[in-house]
C-alpha cells in the first residue's frame, strides 16, 4: 500500500512549483484525487492517453497537480471541452472532474445533455454541498434548512440528488461513493473509466471549513464519520423502508446500462458518409450532373 | 482538367463559408440552431463526415464554443457559427480561447439586435462586441465578408490567421451576405494556401507550451501527442501553470497583444477601389460595401472623384490604411447598419482635417447605393 502510494506520488504528481496545493487540511478533494490516480494506475492507462478536464472551484484545481494532459476550463463548462476533445480524438481517455455547483448549477445543462448524448467520457462530481472556494454560498446540493453565507436564515430550497439526476438523464453508468469509503471509490472510478459510454461518479465529500462549520457538523473526521454512518449500499437500501432511509443515502452502482455510444456512432456515420460520397460521385458521373458540394 | 471547384457554382454566403472552412482544413464543428446562420450547421453536418470530420449540435452556444476549443486542443481545426443571441453566449469561452491561445474560428451572421431583435434582417450591430465582447483586455482578429466569394476566401484567411497566431478569429457576415445566392468560381485546391499551427520540435520534457519565441506565438502540441501539458484560463507562466507573479503576468499579457501587433501587415486587409485620385471616399465593410461600390461608380460617372476603401479586417483596426485614405480625401463617408461603430474608429484615427460623415440605418433594411450617392454628390 505504502509502496503503491509512493509510486503514484512519484509517477503522477507534478512536483515542480505545484505544491503545496490549495485545498484546506482535511479536504476530501485529495482523497478523490488519490482514488482517481489509483484507478488509472490499476487500469494501466498511460499518462499520455488521459485527458483530465475540470471546471472552476476547489475541484477545478485538481488537474494542475496531475501529470496528464490537463485542461482547467471555465465554470461549469468542463464537459463541453471534454466533448470536443473526445470527438476530435476518440482514442483519448477523457475524464472530467467537477464540483456540485460546477456540474449541476452553472453546468447543469451540459451535465444532463452529456448524459443523454452518451459520449464516452467519465464525469467525477465531488459533492461537498457548498461553494467552498468563493466562501460557502449555498449550492444545488445544499440541504434544506442548512446555513450558508447566502442562506443565513436557513436554506429554503431543496437539493438535487446528483446520481439520481444522472440516471434519469440517461447516463450509461452511475455510481456514488464517499471520501470515507476510499477503496470503494477507487473501484467505482475504475469501473466508470472502463465503462463504454457516459459514466458518472458522485463522491460525497466534506467541506468542514465552509459547510460543516456553519451547520455544526464538526470537523473533517466527524463529517467523514457521518458519511460512514449514513451511507447504505444499494442492495441494502432496497430492503429498507422509506423511514429507515430518512437522512441516509445510497452508495454503489445506481445504473449500469448498455446503449449505443455517440463516439462510436459518429465513427459509423463517417464510414457511411464516405461510402455515400463515393456513390454520389459515381451517380453524378453517370448522369453527367454535378452537385456543387462535390 | 479543371477541378470541380473551378467551375462556376451557385452558392449562398453561408454555403461558401462551409466550403471555405473545409478547404482550410476545418474538421470539427459544434453549433446550435439560430437564424440566419443555421445553413452553416446543416451543410457541415452533411459534409464534415464525408471529409472524416465531426459535426455536433450542442445544447447551447456556450457549449458549442467549449467543444470547438476542446477539439482544437486535441489538434483539430474547428469552427462554430451563430448570430447575435448566440454570439452573446459564446463570449465566455471566447475569452478562454484568447488567454489559452487556442486557434478557432467563430462566424457571426449578424442580424438585428439588441436581444432577439430582428432575426431575419441584416445588421452590423455586433462590430464593437466582436472586438470587446469577452471580458478582459484581449487581442482578437475580426474579419468582415461582403460577398459570396468573400465568404469562401475570408473563411480560409480566418483559419490561417487563427492557426498562425493562435488566436480566435471572428468572421462577421450578415443576413444578406449569408442568404444571397451568387454565381461564383471558387479557386482550385492548388490555388489555396493553407497554414497549420506549428507543432513543437523539441523533446516533450523540454516543451514549454507558453514560452515566448521570436514570433511571440508558442508552438502548439495536440493533446495525446506525448507533450503532456496544462491548459488554463488563469493567467499562466510559460509552462502553462497559474501565476500571480507580476513580472510573469505582465510578460504574458504583453506577449498576447504583441504577437498580433507584429503581424499587422499580414492581418490587416482591405480593398481600395478607385482610390488612386479620390477626393471623397466611402469607408465601408460587409454588405454595405457593395452598395458603396455601386455608389462610387455612379459618382465617377457624374465626374466626382470618389473612391471606396473596403475594410476586410475590422480589428485590429487598420489604422495606417484608414489614415492614408483620410489624408488623401476631403470627406470620408462611413455608412453602417448600426449607429456608427466603425465610424468611431475612423474618427479616432483621423489626424487630418478630413470631414467624416456618418450614415446610419438601423431599421433592418440594407443601405442602398442611392443613399450613399446622395452624400457623394452633396459633399
XYZ file of C-alpha atoms in Angstrom:
673
model
C 0.000 0.000 0.000
C 2.736 2.388 1.052
C 4.793 1.300 -1.924
C 1.880 1.952 -4.266
C 1.334 5.372 -2.740
C 4.979 6.220 -3.332
C 4.845 5.061 -6.962
C 1.755 7.173 -7.528
C 3.314 10.182 -5.865
C 6.483 9.896 -7.931
C 4.826 8.937 -11.172
C 1.726 11.094 -11.394
C 2.137 14.308 -9.433
C 3.616 17.500 -10.806
C 6.127 18.348 -8.133
C 7.676 21.392 -9.722
C 6.131 24.509 -8.115
C 2.637 22.985 -7.945
C 2.694 22.053 -4.279
C 1.570 22.805 -1.624
C -1.917 22.528 -3.111
C -4.734 24.995 -2.418
C -7.023 22.620 -0.542
C -7.673 23.024 3.196
C -6.326 20.424 5.649
C -8.804 17.535 5.825
C -10.454 18.374 2.482
C -11.979 15.446 0.641
C -10.603 16.542 -2.729
C -7.233 14.930 -2.053
C -8.910 11.591 -1.355
C -10.779 11.799 -4.658
C -7.557 12.682 -6.447
C -5.844 9.713 -4.817
C -8.689 7.421 -5.830
C -8.542 8.692 -9.406
C -4.797 8.101 -9.594
C -5.036 4.627 -8.078
C -7.815 3.780 -10.527
C -5.926 4.927 -13.621
C -2.725 3.305 -12.304
C -4.504 -0.010 -11.772
C -6.051 0.204 -15.233
C -2.522 0.679 -16.604
C -3.560 3.669 -18.671
C -0.642 5.697 -19.965
C -0.413 9.303 -18.868
C -0.337 10.415 -22.494
C -3.718 8.919 -23.276
C -5.586 10.501 -20.373
C -7.123 13.949 -20.530
C -8.293 15.387 -17.234
C -10.597 18.380 -17.578
C -12.088 20.434 -14.776
C -14.244 23.482 -14.262
C -13.863 26.195 -11.646
C -13.749 25.940 -7.876
C -11.706 23.853 -5.451
C -12.232 20.751 -7.605
C -11.119 22.751 -10.631
C -7.589 22.877 -9.299
C -7.102 19.105 -9.385
C -5.715 18.861 -12.957
C -2.959 21.345 -12.081
C -1.380 18.752 -9.811
C -1.527 15.720 -12.072
C 0.825 14.882 -14.919
C -1.842 14.014 -17.518
C -2.981 16.140 -20.441
C -4.858 18.631 -18.311
C -7.414 21.365 -19.036
C -8.715 23.766 -16.426
C -11.747 25.164 -18.246
C -14.379 27.778 -17.426
C -17.018 27.406 -14.704
C -19.420 24.573 -15.476
C -18.080 24.014 -18.992
C -15.692 21.159 -18.358
C -17.937 18.641 -20.100
C -18.257 20.813 -23.210
C -14.482 20.963 -23.628
C -14.304 17.235 -22.862
C -16.883 16.566 -25.572
C -14.799 18.400 -28.161
C -11.612 16.637 -27.101
C -13.206 13.200 -27.153
C -14.829 13.699 -30.556
C -11.628 15.110 -32.027
C -9.560 12.209 -30.711
C -11.688 9.248 -29.565
C -8.542 7.311 -28.618
C -8.088 9.529 -25.582
C -9.495 8.591 -22.200
C -11.337 11.741 -21.160
C -12.186 12.366 -17.522
C -13.943 15.448 -16.236
C -13.785 16.375 -12.568
C -16.328 18.854 -11.258
C -17.868 20.171 -8.085
C -21.571 20.187 -7.214
C -22.105 23.834 -8.152
C -19.922 23.446 -11.215
C -21.723 20.361 -12.543
C -25.312 20.945 -11.501
C -25.810 24.724 -11.262
C -23.869 26.640 -13.904
C -23.036 23.439 -15.793
C -26.318 21.627 -15.144
C -27.472 21.806 -18.733
C -24.185 20.464 -20.059
C -24.321 17.675 -17.475
C -27.756 16.323 -18.407
C -27.025 16.651 -22.108
C -23.714 14.828 -21.795
C -25.606 12.019 -20.047
C -28.292 11.991 -22.739
C -25.770 12.148 -25.558
C -23.750 9.222 -24.168
C -20.290 10.207 -25.340
C -17.597 8.022 -23.811
C -16.490 10.393 -21.033
C -16.169 9.865 -17.279
C -17.557 12.571 -15.009
C -16.441 12.678 -11.394
C -18.503 15.051 -9.309
C -17.250 15.956 -5.882
C -20.326 16.913 -3.902
C -19.498 18.875 -0.759
C -22.849 20.697 -0.622
C -21.383 24.171 -0.967
C -19.316 26.626 -2.995
C -16.130 26.273 -0.981
C -13.710 28.449 -2.907
C -15.936 31.518 -3.005
C -16.692 31.340 0.712
C -19.514 28.916 1.419
C -22.580 30.040 -0.521
C -25.463 27.597 -0.994
C -25.220 25.212 -3.934
C -27.769 22.981 -5.698
C -26.950 20.226 -3.204
C -27.110 22.268 -0.004
C -29.699 20.516 2.182
C -32.990 22.238 3.021
C -32.633 24.255 6.205
C -28.829 24.456 6.095
C -26.928 27.616 6.832
C -24.581 29.088 4.291
C -23.207 32.566 3.640
C -26.160 33.187 1.319
C -28.756 31.320 3.382
C -28.094 32.771 6.793
C -31.710 32.193 7.886
C -31.598 28.570 6.794
C -31.882 27.294 3.238
C -35.400 27.396 1.804
C -34.686 25.495 -1.424
C -34.300 21.775 -1.983
C -31.274 19.780 -3.020
C -30.571 17.807 -6.154
C -29.575 14.178 -5.849
C -26.804 14.202 -8.410
C -26.503 10.476 -9.047
C -30.276 10.040 -9.446
C -30.292 13.035 -11.805
C -27.625 11.334 -13.917
C -29.616 8.085 -14.004
C -32.725 9.906 -15.179
C -30.759 11.854 -17.789
C -29.618 8.575 -19.302
C -26.005 8.055 -18.210
C -24.704 4.563 -19.008
C -23.024 4.152 -15.658
C -23.779 5.934 -12.413
C -22.031 5.287 -9.137
C -21.946 7.037 -5.791
C -19.258 6.821 -3.201
C -17.893 8.903 -0.383
C -14.490 10.133 0.652
C -14.762 7.902 3.725
C -15.063 4.747 1.573
C -11.798 5.405 -0.237
C -11.015 1.938 -1.585
C -14.628 1.565 -2.721
C -14.144 4.860 -4.547
C -11.012 3.534 -6.315
C -13.113 0.697 -7.684
C -16.065 2.872 -8.651
C -13.873 5.304 -10.585
C -12.087 2.392 -12.258
C -15.411 0.889 -13.326
C -16.610 4.257 -14.579
C -13.493 4.771 -16.713
C -13.747 1.239 -18.093
C -17.445 1.637 -18.885
C -18.123 2.441 -22.513
C -20.475 5.395 -22.601
C -21.064 8.399 -20.377
C -20.257 7.430 -16.802
C -20.777 9.393 -13.625
C -19.329 9.000 -10.161
C -20.772 11.234 -7.491
C -18.493 11.498 -4.482
C -19.994 12.723 -1.247
C -17.300 14.863 0.298
C -16.752 17.166 3.220
C -16.242 20.895 3.283
C -15.923 21.195 7.038
C -14.478 24.694 6.666
C -17.428 26.265 4.882
C -20.385 23.895 5.167
C -19.570 21.825 8.253
C -18.618 24.725 10.494
C -21.771 26.753 9.765
C -24.014 23.742 10.338
C -22.309 22.320 13.404
C -21.358 19.143 11.583
C -17.916 19.016 13.199
C -14.517 18.817 11.540
C -13.286 16.605 8.739
C -13.237 13.498 10.936
C -16.804 13.949 12.234
C -18.123 14.652 8.770
C -16.445 11.548 7.394
C -17.850 9.521 10.233
C -21.306 10.754 9.311
C -20.704 9.505 5.756
C -19.805 6.140 7.236
C -22.965 6.104 9.336
C -25.373 7.387 6.699
C -24.144 5.586 3.581
C -26.156 2.488 2.740
C -25.238 0.142 -0.079
C -27.691 -0.017 -2.964
C -28.515 -3.654 -2.187
C -29.169 -2.997 1.472
C -31.249 0.097 0.739
C -33.683 -1.983 -1.306
C -34.646 -3.880 1.845
C -35.092 -0.755 3.944
C -38.241 1.308 4.434
C -38.512 4.978 3.467
C -38.491 5.886 7.174
C -35.317 3.900 7.722
C -33.699 5.615 4.759
C -34.506 9.085 6.154
C -31.235 11.107 6.317
C -29.361 8.253 4.657
C -28.107 7.904 1.114
C -27.148 5.011 -1.115
C -23.653 4.172 -2.301
C -22.636 1.745 -5.005
C -23.733 1.371 -8.597
C -27.069 3.039 -9.350
C -27.086 2.373 -13.083
C -25.101 0.241 -15.478
C -26.797 0.005 -18.842
C -25.656 -0.574 -22.391
C -26.758 1.710 -25.180
C -25.099 2.950 -28.365
C -22.195 5.271 -27.644
C -22.160 8.533 -29.584
C -18.414 8.396 -30.138
C -18.801 5.105 -31.983
C -21.971 6.233 -33.720
C -20.007 9.148 -35.132
C -17.420 6.747 -36.495
C -20.193 4.753 -38.154
C -21.547 7.973 -39.687
C -18.081 8.826 -41.011
C -17.802 5.451 -42.714
C -21.317 5.733 -44.104
C -20.758 9.288 -45.336
C -17.519 8.327 -47.038
C -19.275 5.429 -48.775
C -22.216 7.630 -49.766
C -19.867 10.295 -51.061
C -18.323 7.652 -53.355
C -21.781 6.654 -54.516
C -22.794 10.247 -55.203
C -19.644 10.814 -57.235
C -20.332 7.666 -59.288
C -24.006 8.529 -59.773
C -23.034 12.011 -60.791
C -20.600 10.881 -63.426
C -23.265 8.553 -64.727
C -25.864 11.267 -65.065
C -23.430 13.949 -66.083
C -24.827 16.154 -63.314
C -22.567 17.959 -60.909
C -23.640 18.839 -57.427
C -21.947 21.962 -56.144
C -20.856 20.164 -52.987
C -18.516 17.799 -54.775
C -8.597 19.079 -66.414
C -10.147 21.727 -64.285
C -11.038 20.701 -60.772
C -14.681 20.949 -59.862
C -14.001 23.829 -57.553
C -13.063 25.906 -60.579
C -16.428 25.561 -62.285
C -18.969 28.318 -61.712
C -21.411 27.364 -58.964
C -24.465 28.991 -57.476
C -23.892 29.461 -53.772
C -25.197 31.450 -50.856
C -22.807 33.090 -48.401
C -23.389 30.519 -45.676
C -22.589 27.693 -48.082
C -19.435 29.441 -49.228
C -18.322 29.691 -45.600
C -18.749 25.933 -45.281
C -16.704 25.262 -48.424
C -14.063 27.724 -47.275
C -13.847 26.041 -43.884
C -13.475 22.596 -45.447
C -10.823 23.880 -47.847
C -8.947 25.414 -44.913
C -8.884 22.058 -43.138
C -11.719 22.512 -40.652
C -12.679 19.069 -39.396
C -14.788 19.856 -36.344
C -17.870 21.972 -35.976
C -20.128 22.479 -32.965
C -23.150 24.714 -33.173
C -26.669 25.488 -32.040
C -29.534 26.303 -34.408
C -30.040 30.007 -34.992
C -31.325 32.187 -37.799
C -29.664 33.330 -40.057
C -26.652 31.013 -39.511
C -28.306 27.585 -39.491
C -27.387 26.666 -43.081
C -23.746 26.518 -41.997
C -24.586 23.829 -39.425
C -26.845 21.961 -41.799
C -24.375 21.755 -44.640
C -21.472 20.884 -42.355
C -23.475 18.063 -40.771
C -23.535 16.589 -44.282
C -20.057 17.483 -45.433
C -17.848 17.008 -42.368
C -18.441 13.251 -42.019
C -17.565 12.826 -45.708
C -14.277 14.540 -45.041
C -13.565 12.411 -41.967
C -14.526 15.241 -39.627
C -17.137 15.523 -36.887
C -20.216 17.645 -36.550
C -22.100 18.020 -33.288
C -25.115 20.067 -32.301
C -24.624 21.154 -28.724
C -27.148 22.186 -26.076
C -26.357 25.888 -26.453
C -23.720 28.251 -27.840
C -21.712 28.232 -24.612
C -21.285 24.503 -25.085
C -20.544 24.895 -28.806
C -17.707 27.256 -28.043
C -16.363 24.922 -25.325
C -16.484 21.977 -27.694
C -14.586 23.710 -30.506
C -11.890 24.788 -28.059
C -11.638 21.199 -26.833
C -11.382 19.841 -30.375
C -8.742 22.397 -31.256
C -6.737 21.438 -28.163
C -6.858 17.878 -29.457
C -5.312 19.101 -32.704
C -8.314 19.504 -34.991
C -9.185 22.771 -36.732
C -12.600 23.795 -35.536
C -15.351 26.326 -36.035
C -18.735 27.427 -34.754
C -21.327 29.664 -36.395
C -24.009 31.713 -34.752
C -25.862 35.012 -34.725
C -26.469 37.816 -32.200
C -28.051 35.992 -29.237
C -25.691 33.063 -29.640
C -22.774 35.429 -30.109
C -23.574 36.783 -26.635
C -23.305 33.269 -25.236
C -20.026 32.351 -26.895
C -18.267 35.348 -25.328
C -17.415 33.492 -22.111
C -15.359 30.768 -23.707
C -14.120 33.114 -26.417
C -12.050 34.758 -23.704
C -10.712 31.334 -22.779
C -9.588 30.789 -26.372
C -7.811 34.165 -26.245
C -5.984 33.523 -22.985
C -5.184 29.865 -23.618
C -4.266 30.754 -27.224
C -6.483 28.154 -28.850
C -6.961 28.574 -32.605
C -10.623 28.519 -33.655
C -12.994 30.373 -35.959
C -16.321 31.903 -34.955
C -18.789 33.008 -37.595
C -21.342 35.602 -36.539
C -24.014 36.101 -39.175
C -25.247 39.412 -37.874
C -28.949 40.066 -37.507
C -30.821 42.973 -35.995
C -30.451 43.417 -32.222
C -30.432 44.040 -29.293
C -31.756 40.773 -27.820
C -33.892 38.631 -30.122
C -34.168 41.755 -32.248
C -34.799 41.216 -35.932
C -33.877 37.579 -36.600
C -34.305 37.713 -40.366
C -32.887 41.174 -41.084
C -29.293 42.222 -41.704
C -27.370 44.403 -39.279
C -23.861 45.423 -38.362
C -24.699 45.881 -34.717
C -22.135 43.429 -33.343
C -18.972 45.092 -34.607
C -17.713 46.531 -31.340
C -18.985 43.471 -29.494
C -16.798 41.297 -31.695
C -13.869 43.408 -30.565
C -14.706 43.838 -26.906
C -17.432 41.308 -26.111
C -15.490 38.999 -23.856
C -14.229 40.460 -20.610
C -10.663 41.496 -20.005
C -8.167 43.248 -22.209
C -7.606 40.871 -25.066
C -6.397 40.889 -28.642
C -8.640 39.402 -31.299
C -8.983 39.334 -35.068
C -12.268 40.311 -36.714
C -12.877 39.956 -40.458
C -15.927 41.126 -42.428
C -17.388 39.464 -45.520
C -19.339 41.286 -48.207
C -19.949 38.721 -50.936
C -20.251 35.005 -51.526
C -16.727 34.749 -52.896
C -15.515 36.703 -49.862
C -17.196 34.193 -47.590
C -15.066 31.445 -49.131
C -11.733 33.241 -49.166
C -12.136 35.089 -45.868
C -13.019 31.865 -44.084
C -9.755 30.358 -45.318
C -7.934 33.508 -44.271
C -9.604 33.300 -40.843
C -8.383 29.749 -40.300
C -4.893 30.617 -41.486
C -4.578 33.618 -39.179
C -6.071 31.675 -36.310
C -3.577 28.850 -36.732
C -0.610 31.111 -37.283
C -1.255 33.453 -34.373
C -3.033 31.010 -32.040
C -5.929 33.402 -31.628
C -9.674 33.053 -32.138
C -10.770 34.762 -35.350
C -14.283 36.134 -35.763
C -15.925 36.347 -39.165
C -18.681 38.942 -39.306
C -21.183 38.170 -42.000
C -24.758 39.405 -42.115
C -28.150 38.099 -43.088
C -27.920 39.480 -46.626
C -24.434 38.140 -47.329
C -25.485 34.817 -45.788
C -28.571 34.280 -47.908
C -27.748 35.989 -51.188
C -27.068 33.479 -53.932
C -24.401 34.358 -56.429
C -22.670 32.516 -59.205
C -19.033 32.213 -58.213
C -15.979 30.373 -59.409
C -14.068 29.128 -56.417
C -10.302 28.791 -56.605
C -8.986 25.270 -57.055
C -7.151 23.464 -54.255
C -3.762 24.279 -55.785
C -4.507 27.998 -55.549
C -5.394 27.817 -51.878
C -2.737 28.344 -49.258
C -3.448 26.565 -46.006
C -1.497 27.350 -42.847
C -1.337 24.914 -39.937
C -0.235 25.547 -36.374
C 3.382 24.692 -35.676
C 3.893 21.587 -33.553
C 6.800 21.513 -31.102
C 10.026 20.024 -32.380
C 11.766 19.743 -29.010
C 11.561 16.563 -26.916
C 8.441 16.520 -24.686
C 10.411 17.099 -21.483
C 11.717 20.398 -22.877
C 8.371 21.601 -24.133
C 7.131 24.845 -22.628
C 3.625 25.360 -24.025
C 3.552 29.121 -23.465
C 7.171 30.119 -23.876
C 7.786 33.224 -25.943
C 9.771 32.800 -29.136
C 10.693 35.387 -31.746
C 7.239 35.145 -33.336
C 5.565 35.586 -29.975
C 3.439 32.569 -30.829
C 4.351 29.398 -28.903
C 4.422 26.036 -30.682
C 1.255 24.082 -30.036
C 1.107 20.399 -29.119
C -2.084 18.419 -29.531
C -3.454 16.607 -26.502
C -2.456 12.984 -26.763
C 0.669 13.666 -28.853
C 3.001 12.918 -25.969
C 3.512 16.546 -24.943
C 1.557 16.474 -21.705
C 0.874 19.976 -20.512
C -1.601 22.099 -18.621
C -4.087 24.485 -20.218
C -5.941 27.006 -18.095
C -7.999 30.177 -18.331
C -5.986 31.563 -15.424
C -3.053 33.787 -16.309
C -0.176 31.368 -16.588
C 3.584 31.150 -16.806
C 5.468 29.764 -19.787
C 4.841 26.225 -18.579
C 1.117 26.877 -18.554
C 0.673 26.894 -14.779
C -1.238 29.624 -12.955
C 0.822 32.554 -11.764
C 0.216 35.834 -9.973
C 3.814 36.935 -10.157
C 3.515 40.497 -11.557
C 6.531 40.051 -13.846
C 5.247 36.812 -15.314
C 1.730 38.227 -15.637
C 2.987 41.320 -17.421
C 5.193 39.300 -19.748
C 2.303 37.050 -20.653
C -0.278 39.787 -21.166
C 2.037 41.855 -23.336
C 3.027 38.873 -25.445
C -0.672 38.212 -26.198
C -1.006 41.716 -27.597
C 2.423 41.875 -29.215
C 2.007 38.710 -31.234
C -0.895 40.368 -33.060
C 0.856 43.739 -33.398
C 3.818 42.006 -35.021
C 1.528 40.637 -37.704
C -0.347 43.858 -38.543
C 0.896 43.902 -42.150
C -0.420 40.453 -42.808
C -3.537 40.634 -40.656
C -4.889 43.975 -41.797
C -6.508 43.522 -45.176
C -8.586 45.967 -47.179
C -9.560 46.682 -50.764
C -9.028 50.086 -52.329
C -11.284 50.721 -55.282
C -10.803 53.813 -57.414
C -8.879 55.361 -54.549
C -5.818 56.494 -56.584
C -7.106 60.005 -57.227
C -10.127 60.016 -54.925
C -11.074 63.222 -53.156
C -14.145 61.801 -51.481
C -14.162 58.270 -50.171
C -16.561 55.794 -48.701
C -15.226 53.610 -45.921
C -17.436 50.557 -45.707
C -17.462 46.840 -44.931
C -19.830 43.893 -45.209
C -22.866 44.089 -47.458
C -22.804 47.901 -47.217
C -19.512 47.880 -49.130
C -21.351 46.522 -52.134
C -23.853 49.378 -52.130
C -20.907 51.701 -51.651
C -19.144 50.236 -54.689
C -22.155 50.956 -56.857
C -22.484 54.454 -55.424
C -18.819 55.185 -56.123
C -19.133 54.014 -59.722
C -22.186 56.181 -60.250
C -20.437 59.155 -58.671
C -17.483 58.633 -61.030
C -19.941 58.647 -63.941
C -21.063 62.054 -62.710
C -17.463 63.265 -62.703
C -16.974 63.086 -58.939
C -13.593 61.761 -57.856
C -14.957 59.153 -55.456
C -13.306 56.026 -54.120
C -14.077 53.092 -51.868
C -11.987 51.793 -49.040
C -13.483 48.432 -48.166
C -12.355 47.129 -44.817
C -11.987 43.375 -44.575
C -10.088 43.346 -41.310
C -12.092 45.361 -38.805
C -9.898 44.527 -35.814
C -7.090 45.070 -35.111
C -8.354 48.292 -36.656
C -6.286 49.064 -39.782
C -5.184 52.472 -38.557
C -2.498 53.043 -41.167
C -4.668 52.084 -44.111
C -7.523 54.299 -42.948
C -5.158 57.098 -42.024
C -3.679 57.288 -45.511
C -7.168 57.341 -47.071
C -8.161 60.147 -44.708
C -5.060 62.175 -45.527
C -5.896 61.898 -49.196
C -9.613 62.772 -49.098
C -11.554 65.874 -48.118
C -14.508 63.875 -46.958
C -14.997 60.308 -45.827
C -18.487 58.839 -45.744
C -18.932 55.940 -43.339
C -22.237 54.171 -43.975
C -23.133 51.437 -41.492
C -26.111 49.351 -40.437
C -25.540 50.464 -36.847
C -25.177 53.802 -35.074
C -21.550 54.294 -36.093
C -19.442 51.536 -34.581
C -16.642 51.682 -37.165
C -17.144 55.394 -37.709
C -15.921 55.998 -34.162
C -12.736 54.105 -35.013
C -12.324 56.146 -38.177
C -12.802 59.359 -36.208
C -10.327 58.127 -33.605
C -7.532 57.683 -36.118
C -8.325 60.841 -38.094
C -5.319 63.124 -37.687
C -6.049 65.347 -40.663
C -8.739 67.896 -41.454
C -10.896 65.321 -43.213
C -14.608 65.647 -42.597
C -16.139 62.381 -41.525
C -19.786 61.873 -42.388
C -21.831 59.138 -40.782
C -24.737 57.428 -42.424
C -26.608 55.025 -40.216
C -29.502 52.760 -40.880
C -30.922 50.634 -38.090
C -34.354 49.706 -39.457
C -33.311 46.217 -40.591
C -33.005 47.327 -44.202
C -29.950 47.472 -46.415
C -28.282 50.760 -47.157
C -28.924 51.459 -50.834
C -26.405 52.854 -53.343
C -28.672 55.907 -53.789
C -28.383 56.810 -50.108
C -24.591 56.773 -50.301
C -24.531 58.510 -53.665
C -26.535 61.383 -52.199
C -23.657 62.112 -49.816
C -21.015 61.772 -52.512
C -22.875 64.276 -54.674
C -23.639 66.770 -51.923
C -20.209 66.912 -50.288
